[in-house]
Amino acid sequence: MTGLRDAKRAAVARRLARIAFEQVRERGLGEVTVEDIVTEAEVSRRTFSNYYACKEAAVAAVVMHSVEAALEEWDAPDTVDVLALARHLVDHQLRSGALTLLTEVAALAAEHPQLVPFVRDAQWQVWSAVGDKVLDAVPTPDSDDAETVRLVVGALFGIVSAALVSTGPRDGDASRLLHASVLRGLARLERGLGQPD
């Protein structure tokens, strides 16, 4: 029964985050209240508070939920090359729509600065989850693999953070620009790290 309860809780969290994101995207952060969100979700304010401290946290959480769903669907290639795994996973995130959602939330944060700390926290959670997933995909990871994953994830976090700031809030193809930036960063890391022996 615990599995069903957890699944229901996760579904409520995703629904609240999605509603918060869509309402803020349509009307602006200042025009949306927690009451608006719970009314559309048909839950109580107390239920909302069980999941999110504020509407900003709910908006930012939509990124993590999207990435988590894409991570669950990812079929890792059979390789021990951490950079190849990271590249494959980033490509998958683009195809799944997670990078598009990330750029949309970043655009909202550019318009509404009070979202920035929540979005930055969500970004870090995303890259932490990505790192865990990449390390899990390495057949028999050792300490060098773990260190390489931390290095790659840290670099990706920096690349993504910088790219999200530079693409601007209304760039129509921001997810593709972000994807290209990440791939360039991975290529530079590959040259710096060299191929595994």
PDB file of C-alpha atoms in Angstrom, residues 56-145:
ATOM      1  CA  GLU A  56       7.422  30.134  -6.261  1.00  0.00           C
ATOM      2  CA  ALA A  57       8.587  26.736  -4.994  1.00  0.00           C
ATOM      3  CA  ALA A  58       5.743  25.042  -6.867  1.00  0.00           C
ATOM      4  CA  VAL A  59       6.574  26.836 -10.123  1.00  0.00           C
ATOM      5  CA  ALA A  60      10.257  25.835  -9.894  1.00  0.00           C
ATOM      6  CA  ALA A  61       9.377  22.240  -8.960  1.00  0.00           C
ATOM      7  CA  VAL A  62       7.829  21.660 -12.381  1.00  0.00           C
ATOM      8  CA  VAL A  63      11.386  21.427 -13.755  1.00  0.00           C
ATOM      9  CA  MET A  64      12.387  18.674 -11.341  1.00  0.00           C
ATOM     10  CA  HIS A  65       9.230  16.693 -12.027  1.00  0.00           C
ATOM     11  CA  SER A  66       9.803  16.891 -15.774  1.00  0.00           C
ATOM     12  CA  VAL A  67      13.438  15.829 -15.512  1.00  0.00           C
ATOM     13  CA  GLU A  68      12.601  12.986 -13.105  1.00  0.00           C
ATOM     14  CA  ALA A  69      10.023  11.639 -15.551  1.00  0.00           C
ATOM     15  CA  ALA A  70      12.552  11.808 -18.392  1.00  0.00           C
ATOM     16  CA  LEU A  71      15.216  10.136 -16.233  1.00  0.00           C
ATOM     17  CA  GLU A  72      12.858   7.231 -15.554  1.00  0.00           C
ATOM     18  CA  GLU A  73      12.360   6.772 -19.315  1.00  0.00           C
ATOM     19  CA  TRP A  74      16.045   7.052 -20.236  1.00  0.00           C
ATOM     20  CA  ASP A  75      17.576   3.914 -21.683  1.00  0.00           C
ATOM     21  CA  ALA A  76      21.313   4.345 -21.121  1.00  0.00           C
ATOM     22  CA  PRO A  77      23.660   3.143 -23.853  1.00  0.00           C
ATOM     23  CA  ASP A  78      26.053   0.342 -23.045  1.00  0.00           C
ATOM     24  CA  THR A  79      29.244   2.285 -22.381  1.00  0.00           C
ATOM     25  CA  VAL A  80      31.569   3.122 -19.509  1.00  0.00           C
ATOM     26  CA  ASP A  81      32.406   6.546 -20.962  1.00  0.00           C
ATOM     27  CA  VAL A  82      30.891   9.075 -18.540  1.00  0.00           C
ATOM     28  CA  LEU A  83      30.915  11.874 -21.113  1.00  0.00           C
ATOM     29  CA  ALA A  84      29.148   9.706 -23.691  1.00  0.00           C
ATOM     30  CA  LEU A  85      26.521   8.812 -21.094  1.00  0.00           C
ATOM     31  CA  ALA A  86      26.073  12.477 -20.152  1.00  0.00           C
ATOM     32  CA  ARG A  87      25.752  13.482 -23.817  1.00  0.00           C
ATOM     33  CA  HIS A  88      23.196  10.755 -24.464  1.00  0.00           C
ATOM     34  CA  LEU A  89      21.195  11.769 -21.400  1.00  0.00           C
ATOM     35  CA  VAL A  90      21.230  15.454 -22.346  1.00  0.00           C
ATOM     36  CA  ASP A  91      19.995  14.528 -25.836  1.00  0.00           C
ATOM     37  CA  HIS A  92      17.216  12.499 -24.210  1.00  0.00           C
ATOM     38  CA  GLN A  93      16.277  15.437 -21.981  1.00  0.00           C
ATOM     39  CA  LEU A  94      15.925  17.613 -25.089  1.00  0.00           C
ATOM     40  CA  ARG A  95      13.725  15.037 -26.849  1.00  0.00           C
ATOM     41  CA  SER A  96      11.570  14.608 -23.732  1.00  0.00           C
ATOM     42  CA  GLY A  97      10.856  18.328 -23.505  1.00  0.00           C
ATOM     43  CA  ALA A  98      12.604  18.745 -20.147  1.00  0.00           C
ATOM     44  CA  LEU A  99      15.121  21.260 -21.524  1.00  0.00           C
ATOM     45  CA  THR A 100      12.296  23.287 -23.053  1.00  0.00           C
ATOM     46  CA  LEU A 101      10.526  23.400 -19.715  1.00  0.00           C
ATOM     47  CA  LEU A 102      13.774  24.386 -17.993  1.00  0.00           C
ATOM     48  CA  THR A 103      14.213  27.320 -20.375  1.00  0.00           C
ATOM     49  CA  GLU A 104      10.583  28.373 -19.913  1.00  0.00           C
ATOM     50  CA  VAL A 105      10.939  28.397 -16.132  1.00  0.00           C
ATOM     51  CA  ALA A 106      14.221  30.295 -16.436  1.00  0.00           C
ATOM     52  CA  ALA A 107      12.419  32.853 -18.612  1.00  0.00           C
ATOM     53  CA  LEU A 108       9.799  33.258 -15.892  1.00  0.00           C
ATOM     54  CA  ALA A 109      12.586  33.778 -13.358  1.00  0.00           C
ATOM     55  CA  ALA A 110      14.067  36.486 -15.578  1.00  0.00           C
ATOM     56  CA  GLU A 111      10.699  38.241 -15.530  1.00  0.00           C
ATOM     57  CA  HIS A 112      10.061  37.594 -11.830  1.00  0.00           C
ATOM     58  CA  PRO A 113      13.325  37.781  -9.834  1.00  0.00           C
ATOM     59  CA  GLN A 114      11.717  36.345  -6.700  1.00  0.00           C
ATOM     60  CA  LEU A 115      11.636  33.001  -8.551  1.00  0.00           C
ATOM     61  CA  VAL A 116      15.428  32.946  -9.041  1.00  0.00           C
ATOM     62  CA  PRO A 117      16.472  31.195  -5.791  1.00  0.00           C
ATOM     63  CA  PHE A 118      13.793  28.549  -6.259  1.00  0.00           C
ATOM     64  CA  VAL A 119      14.781  27.954  -9.879  1.00  0.00           C
ATOM     65  CA  ARG A 120      18.481  27.730  -8.957  1.00  0.00           C
ATOM     66  CA  ASP A 121      17.640  25.152  -6.301  1.00  0.00           C
ATOM     67  CA  ALA A 122      15.571  23.173  -8.810  1.00  0.00           C
ATOM     68  CA  GLN A 123      18.441  23.339 -11.315  1.00  0.00           C
ATOM     69  CA  TRP A 124      20.852  21.927  -8.764  1.00  0.00           C
ATOM     70  CA  GLN A 125      18.423  19.145  -7.869  1.00  0.00           C
ATOM     71  CA  VAL A 126      18.129  18.373 -11.572  1.00  0.00           C
ATOM     72  CA  TRP A 127      21.874  18.095 -12.094  1.00  0.00           C
ATOM     73  CA  SER A 128      22.299  16.095  -8.906  1.00  0.00           C
ATOM     74  CA  ALA A 129      19.683  13.620 -10.150  1.00  0.00           C
ATOM     75  CA  VAL A 130      21.361  13.561 -13.569  1.00  0.00           C
ATOM     76  CA  GLY A 131      24.711  12.777 -11.925  1.00  0.00           C
ATOM     77  CA  ASP A 132      23.184   9.929  -9.930  1.00  0.00           C
ATOM     78  CA  LYS A 133      21.572   8.524 -13.061  1.00  0.00           C
ATOM     79  CA  VAL A 134      24.796   8.724 -15.083  1.00  0.00           C
ATOM     80  CA  LEU A 135      26.793   7.054 -12.312  1.00  0.00           C
ATOM     81  CA  ASP A 136      24.139   4.327 -12.031  1.00  0.00           C
ATOM     82  CA  ALA A 137      24.545   3.702 -15.770  1.00  0.00           C
ATOM     83  CA  VAL A 138      28.281   2.986 -15.442  1.00  0.00           C
ATOM     84  CA  PRO A 139      28.508  -0.833 -15.232  1.00  0.00           C
ATOM     85  CA  THR A 140      31.029  -1.055 -12.370  1.00  0.00           C
ATOM     86  CA  PRO A 141      31.760   2.470 -11.190  1.00  0.00           C
ATOM     87  CA  ASP A 142      34.937   3.126  -9.250  1.00  0.00           C
ATOM     88  CA  SER A 143      36.125   6.243  -7.423  1.00  0.00           C
ATOM     89  CA  ASP A 144      37.528   7.724 -10.669  1.00  0.00           C
ATOM     90  CA  ASP A 145      34.134   7.346 -12.341  1.00  0.00           C
TER      91      ASP A 145
END
